[in-house]
Coordinates of C-alpha atoms and ligand atoms in Angstrom, one line a residue:
M17 CA 0.0 0.0 0.0
A18 CA 1.5 3.4 -1.0
E19 CA 2.0 5.7 1.9
L20 CA -0.3 8.6 2.1
K21 CA 1.6 11.9 2.1
K22 CA -0.7 14.7 0.9
I23 CA -4.5 15.0 1.1
A24 CA -6.9 17.8 0.2
V25 CA -10.3 18.8 1.6
L26 CA -13.2 20.7 0.0
T27 CA -16.8 21.7 0.9
S28 CA -19.4 21.6 -1.9
G29 CA -23.1 22.1 -2.6
G30 CA -25.4 23.7 -0.1
D31 CA -23.4 24.6 3.0
S32 CA -24.3 23.2 6.4
Q33 CA -23.5 24.0 10.0
G34 CA -20.7 21.8 11.2
M35 CA -18.8 21.8 7.9
N36 CA -16.1 23.9 9.6
A37 CA -15.9 21.4 12.5
A38 CA -15.4 18.7 9.8
V39 CA -12.7 20.7 8.0
R40 CA -10.9 21.3 11.3
A41 CA -11.0 17.5 12.2
V42 CA -9.7 16.5 8.7
V43 CA -6.9 19.0 8.9
R44 CA -5.8 18.3 12.5
S45 CA -6.1 14.6 12.2
A46 CA -4.1 14.6 9.0
I47 CA -1.3 16.7 10.5
Y48 CA -1.4 14.5 13.6
H49 CA -0.6 11.6 11.4
G50 CA 2.2 13.4 9.6
I51 CA 0.2 14.1 6.4
D52 CA 0.2 17.4 4.5
V53 CA -3.2 18.9 4.0
F54 CA -4.4 21.3 1.3
G55 CA -7.7 23.2 1.4
I56 CA -9.6 23.7 -1.9
Q57 CA -11.6 26.9 -2.0
R58 CA -15.2 26.9 -3.4
G59 CA -15.7 23.1 -4.0
Y60 CA -15.1 21.6 -7.4
Q61 CA -15.0 25.1 -8.9
G62 CA -12.0 25.9 -6.8
L63 CA -10.4 22.6 -7.9
L64 CA -10.8 23.4 -11.5
N65 CA -9.5 27.0 -10.9
Q66 CA -6.6 25.5 -8.9
D67 CA -7.6 27.5 -5.8
I68 CA -5.6 25.1 -3.7
F69 CA -3.6 26.2 -0.6
P70 CA -1.7 24.5 2.2
M71 CA -3.4 24.4 5.6
T72 CA -1.9 24.3 9.0
I73 CA -3.1 23.5 12.5
R74 CA -3.7 27.3 12.9
S75 CA -5.7 27.6 9.6
V76 CA -8.6 25.9 11.4
G77 CA -8.4 27.7 14.8
D78 CA -11.6 29.3 16.1
I79 CA -13.9 27.7 13.6
I80 CA -15.5 24.8 15.4
Q81 CA -18.3 27.0 16.6
R82 CA -19.0 28.8 13.3
G83 CA -21.7 28.1 10.8
G84 CA -20.9 28.3 7.1
T85 CA -17.6 27.0 5.7
I86 CA -14.2 28.8 5.7
L87 CA -13.5 26.9 2.5
Q88 CA -16.7 28.3 1.0
S89 CA -18.9 26.3 -1.3
A90 CA -20.1 26.4 -4.9
R91 CA -22.1 24.7 -7.5
C92 CA -19.9 23.9 -10.5
L93 CA -21.5 23.1 -13.8
E94 CA -18.2 22.4 -15.6
F95 CA -17.6 19.5 -13.1
L96 CA -20.8 17.8 -14.2
K97 CA -19.2 17.0 -17.5
P98 CA -16.6 14.1 -17.9
A99 CA -14.1 16.6 -19.3
G100 CA -14.4 18.7 -16.1
Q101 CA -14.0 15.6 -13.9
Q102 CA -10.9 14.5 -15.8
K103 CA -9.4 18.0 -15.5
G104 CA -10.1 17.9 -11.7
A105 CA -8.3 14.5 -11.4
D106 CA -5.3 15.8 -13.5
I107 CA -5.0 18.8 -11.3
L108 CA -5.0 16.7 -8.1
R109 CA -2.3 14.5 -9.6
E110 CA -0.2 17.6 -10.6
Y111 CA -0.3 18.8 -7.0
G112 CA 0.7 15.3 -5.8
I113 CA -2.5 15.0 -3.8
D114 CA -3.1 11.3 -2.9
G115 CA -6.4 11.6 -1.2
L116 CA -9.5 13.9 -1.3
V117 CA -12.1 14.4 1.4
V118 CA -15.3 15.8 0.0
I119 CA -17.8 17.3 2.5
G120 CA -21.2 17.8 0.9
G121 CA -24.5 16.4 -0.1
D122 CA -25.7 13.9 -2.7
G123 CA -24.5 15.9 -5.7
S124 CA -21.0 16.4 -4.2
Y125 CA -20.9 12.7 -3.5
N126 CA -21.6 12.1 -7.2
G127 CA -18.6 14.2 -8.0
A128 CA -16.4 12.3 -5.5
N129 CA -17.6 9.0 -7.1
K130 CA -16.6 10.2 -10.5
L131 CA -13.1 11.2 -9.2
S132 CA -12.8 7.9 -7.5
K133 CA -13.5 6.1 -10.8
L134 CA -10.7 8.2 -12.4
G135 CA -8.3 6.8 -9.8
I136 CA -8.4 9.5 -7.1
K137 CA -8.7 8.2 -3.6
T138 CA -11.8 9.9 -2.2
M139 CA -13.8 10.0 1.0
G140 CA -17.2 11.5 1.4
L141 CA -18.5 13.2 4.5
P142 CA -22.3 13.9 4.7
G143 CA -22.5 17.7 4.9
T144 CA -26.1 18.8 4.3
I145 CA -29.0 20.0 6.5
D146 CA -31.4 17.8 4.5
N147 CA -30.4 14.5 6.0
D148 CA -31.1 12.9 2.6
I149 CA -28.0 10.7 2.4
S150 CA -28.4 6.9 2.6
F151 CA -26.2 4.8 4.9
T152 CA -26.0 7.3 7.6
D153 CA -28.6 8.1 10.3
Y154 CA -27.6 11.7 10.4
T155 CA -25.8 14.3 8.2
I156 CA -23.7 17.1 9.5
G157 CA -25.9 20.2 9.9
F158 CA -29.3 18.4 10.2
D159 CA -29.4 18.7 14.0
T160 CA -28.7 22.4 13.9
A161 CA -31.3 23.0 11.1
V162 CA -33.9 21.2 13.1
S163 CA -33.2 23.2 16.2
V164 CA -33.5 26.5 14.2
V165 CA -36.9 25.3 13.0
V166 CA -38.1 24.3 16.5
D167 CA -36.9 27.6 17.9
A168 CA -38.9 29.5 15.2
I169 CA -42.0 27.3 15.9
N170 CA -41.8 28.0 19.6
K171 CA -42.0 31.7 18.8
L172 CA -44.8 31.3 16.3
R173 CA -46.8 29.3 18.8
D174 CA -46.8 32.3 21.2
T175 CA -48.4 34.7 18.8
M176 CA -50.6 32.1 17.0
S177 CA -52.2 31.1 20.4
S178 CA -52.9 34.7 21.3
H179 CA -54.8 35.1 18.1
E180 CA -56.2 31.6 17.6
R181 CA -54.5 31.3 14.3
S182 CA -52.8 28.5 12.4
S183 CA -49.2 28.6 11.3
V184 CA -48.0 27.1 8.0
V185 CA -44.2 26.8 8.3
E186 CA -42.3 26.0 5.1
V187 CA -39.0 24.3 5.8
M188 CA -36.1 23.1 3.6
G189 CA -35.9 19.7 2.1
R190 CA -36.2 19.3 -1.7
H191 CA -36.7 15.6 -1.8
C192 CA -36.5 14.6 1.8
G193 CA -38.9 15.4 4.6
D194 CA -36.6 14.8 7.5
I195 CA -36.3 18.4 8.7
A196 CA -40.1 18.7 8.6
L197 CA -40.5 15.3 10.4
H198 CA -38.0 15.8 13.2
A199 CA -38.9 19.5 13.8
G200 CA -42.6 18.5 13.7
L201 CA -42.1 15.8 16.3
A202 CA -40.1 18.1 18.5
S203 CA -42.5 21.0 18.3
G204 CA -45.8 19.1 18.4
A205 CA -47.0 20.1 15.0
E206 CA -50.5 18.8 14.1
T207 CA -49.6 18.3 10.5
I208 CA -46.4 17.3 8.7
L209 CA -46.4 17.4 5.0
V210 CA -43.4 15.7 3.4
P211 CA -42.6 14.6 -0.2
E212 CA -42.4 10.9 0.9
M213 CA -46.0 10.7 2.1
P214 CA -49.3 11.3 0.3
F215 CA -51.7 13.7 2.0
D216 CA -55.3 14.9 1.6
L217 CA -55.8 18.6 2.2
D218 CA -59.5 18.1 2.8
E219 CA -58.6 15.9 5.8
V220 CA -56.0 18.4 7.0
A221 CA -58.5 21.3 6.8
D222 CA -61.3 19.3 8.6
R223 CA -58.9 18.2 11.3
M224 CA -57.8 21.9 11.9
K225 CA -61.4 22.9 12.2
D226 CA -62.2 20.1 14.6
N227 CA -59.2 20.9 16.7
F228 CA -60.3 24.5 17.2
A229 CA -63.8 23.3 18.0
R230 CA -62.2 21.0 20.6
G231 CA -60.5 23.9 22.2
K232 CA -57.1 24.0 20.6
R233 CA -55.9 27.6 20.3
H234 CA -53.4 27.1 17.5
S235 CA -52.4 24.7 14.8
I236 CA -48.9 24.2 13.3
I237 CA -48.6 22.8 9.8
I238 CA -45.1 22.1 8.7
V239 CA -44.5 21.9 4.9
A240 CA -41.3 20.5 3.5
E241 CA -40.4 22.6 0.4
G242 CA -40.5 19.4 -1.8
V243 CA -44.2 19.3 -1.3
G244 CA -44.9 22.8 -2.6
K245 CA -45.0 26.4 -1.4
G246 CA -46.3 27.1 2.1
E247 CA -48.3 30.0 0.6
D248 CA -50.2 27.7 -1.7
I249 CA -50.9 25.2 1.0
A250 CA -52.3 27.9 3.3
Q251 CA -54.5 29.3 0.6
A252 CA -55.8 25.8 -0.2
L253 CA -56.7 25.3 3.5
K254 CA -58.4 28.7 3.8
D255 CA -60.4 27.9 0.6
R256 CA -61.7 24.7 2.3
H257 CA -62.8 26.4 5.5
A258 CA -63.3 30.1 5.8
S259 CA -62.7 29.9 9.5
I260 CA -59.1 28.8 9.1
D261 CA -56.9 31.9 9.7
A262 CA -53.5 30.6 8.5
R263 CA -50.3 32.6 8.4
V264 CA -47.3 31.5 6.5
T265 CA -43.7 31.6 7.5
V266 CA -40.9 30.6 5.1
L267 CA -37.8 29.9 7.1
G268 CA -35.5 29.6 4.1
H269 CA -31.8 30.0 4.4
I270 CA -32.0 30.9 8.1
Q271 CA -32.1 27.1 8.5
R272 CA -28.6 26.8 7.0
G273 CA -26.9 29.4 9.3
G274 CA -25.9 29.8 13.0
S275 CA -23.5 28.0 15.3
P276 CA -23.7 24.3 15.0
T277 CA -25.2 22.3 17.9
P278 CA -22.8 20.2 20.0
A279 CA -24.3 17.1 18.3
D280 CA -23.3 18.4 14.8
R281 CA -19.8 19.5 16.0
N282 CA -19.2 16.1 17.5
L283 CA -20.5 14.2 14.6
A284 CA -18.3 16.4 12.2
S285 CA -15.3 15.9 14.5
R286 CA -15.7 12.1 14.6
L287 CA -16.4 11.8 10.9
G288 CA -13.6 14.1 9.8
D289 CA -11.0 12.1 11.8
F290 CA -12.5 8.8 10.7
A291 CA -12.2 9.8 7.0
V292 CA -8.5 10.5 7.4
R293 CA -7.8 7.3 9.3
K294 CA -9.6 5.3 6.6
L295 CA -7.6 7.0 3.8
I296 CA -4.4 6.1 5.7
E297 CA -5.6 2.5 5.9
G298 CA -5.9 2.5 2.1
E299 CA -9.7 2.9 1.8
S300 CA -11.1 4.9 -1.2
G301 CA -14.3 5.6 -3.0
K302 CA -16.2 5.5 0.4
A303 CA -18.8 7.5 2.2
C304 CA -18.4 7.9 6.0
G305 CA -21.6 7.7 8.1
I306 CA -23.0 7.0 11.5
I307 CA -25.5 4.2 12.0
N308 CA -26.8 3.4 15.5
G309 CA -24.0 5.5 17.0
E310 CA -21.2 3.6 15.1
L311 CA -19.0 5.1 12.4
T312 CA -19.5 3.3 9.1
L313 CA -17.9 3.1 5.7
T314 CA -20.0 2.4 2.6
D315 CA -19.1 2.4 -1.1
I316 CA -19.9 5.8 -2.4
D317 CA -21.3 4.3 -5.6
L318 CA -23.9 2.4 -3.5
V319 CA -24.7 5.5 -1.4
V320 CA -25.4 7.7 -4.5
N321 CA -27.5 5.0 -6.1
S322 CA -29.8 4.4 -3.0
K323 CA -32.7 6.4 -1.8
K324 CA -32.9 7.1 1.9
E325 CA -35.8 5.2 3.5
F326 CA -38.4 7.4 5.1
D327 CA -38.8 6.9 8.9
L328 CA -42.5 6.0 8.9
E329 CA -42.5 5.0 12.6
T330 CA -41.4 8.5 13.7
Y331 CA -43.9 10.0 11.2
N332 CA -46.8 8.0 12.7
L333 CA -45.6 8.8 16.3
A334 CA -45.6 12.5 15.5
L335 CA -49.2 12.3 14.3
R336 CA -50.4 10.2 17.2
L337 CA -48.9 12.6 19.7
S338 CA -50.3 15.7 18.1
Q339 CA -54.0 15.0 18.8
Ligands
ADP409 P1 -25.2 18.9 -2.8 O1 -23.9 18.3 -2.7 O2 -25.6 19.8 -1.6 O3 -26.3 17.9 -3.1 P2 -25.3 19.8 -5.6 O4 -26.3 18.8 -6.0 O5 -25.6 21.2 -6.1 O6 -25.2 20.0 -4.0 O7 -23.9 19.3 -6.0 C1 -22.7 20.1 -5.7 C2 -21.8 20.0 -6.9 O8 -21.3 18.7 -7.1 C3 -22.3 20.4 -8.3 O9 -22.3 21.8 -8.5 C4 -21.4 19.7 -9.2 O10 -20.2 20.4 -9.4 C5 -21.1 18.4 -8.4 N1 -22.0 17.3 -8.9 C6 -23.3 17.2 -8.7 N2 -23.8 16.1 -9.3 C7 -22.7 15.6 -10.0 C8 -22.6 14.5 -10.9 N3 -23.6 13.7 -11.2 N4 -21.4 14.2 -11.4 C9 -20.3 15.0 -11.1 N5 -20.4 16.1 -10.3 C10 -21.6 16.3 -9.8
F6P410 O1 -29.6 20.8 -0.1 C1 -29.6 21.7 0.9 C2 -30.6 22.8 0.6 O2 -30.5 23.7 1.7 C3 -32.0 22.3 0.3 O3 -32.7 22.0 1.4 C4 -32.6 23.5 -0.5 O4 -33.6 23.2 -1.3 C5 -31.4 24.0 -1.3 O5 -30.2 23.5 -0.6 C6 -31.3 25.4 -1.5 O6 -30.2 25.7 -2.2 P1 -29.6 27.1 -2.6 O7 -28.3 27.2 -1.9 O8 -29.3 27.0 -4.1 O9 -30.6 28.1 -2.3

């Protein structure tokens, strides 16, 4: 097995809280093991632009608590094409980089998979608030995003109760309802609309009306963005029952910002160190994850070709408890 001397790290796709903690862990773990580390600015775009610089222990000081990513992130169209991927692999070879850690979501994993097939040793770390990556229970940033949503709903409840209104809260999650589901369970939402589950707006509207008749003073409806716009859902509910006074809040990119929770920092720290150790052991083309508390390694090819299973049990629990 060839000895690993030089690795690089990049963050790509939508940023997420805890990416900085992951970068810190990769850099410090590599240096601890005597490996040189390079940072690549702005994801695959920075790779193609050769925006590559050496990192030291101090480059990652004072970042564990910060949201965003010091390496910045980008979406790179050129890298979607085979010529762009080949160029990226050639640049990594020119720099003598033997291993690449990619921190990002599903799209970024696809890019890492392509580089791996071109002979670059790659490791993927799940960095996305969406929690939409297979073969990991959690992604870095998800816990913080959920806590941002729950905090917002706590505030909405105060004013909605005073006015006996309903709150339609649109949260992120293009193809995955996990933010809606976990924030819904934690905040006692009456209705959770996610792309994975069919729903009937007539039933939702009737239940809201009944709830108010039974003495409830507010109603929270969480809508994952993959389902549609919160504004349209609110209008559809009001059209069904004139008594429904629904106000819409779109939380948007607020969900992607702020200091990462301890859970996200610790997950990122564990996964970042794990990725480096596995590269040293000669692993490549793998995605790092956490399943039942244990760190895991899965072929990235399998991860990008699998759809994350929806947690039906938690969904049913949230509905049962919100009566
Ligand atoms: P995320 O990683 O958060 O899912 P994107 O889907 O935007 O975000 O992907 C981030 C970047 O990864 C893209 O801009 C592109 O450069 C690269 N990428 C995405 N899909 C592929 C693919 N199928 N092949 C190669 N690179 C890809
Ligand atoms: O994938 C993460 C995510 O935050 C999604 O939940 C959301 O749909 C998307 O990124 C928004 O992306 P952009 O950065 O292009 O606004």
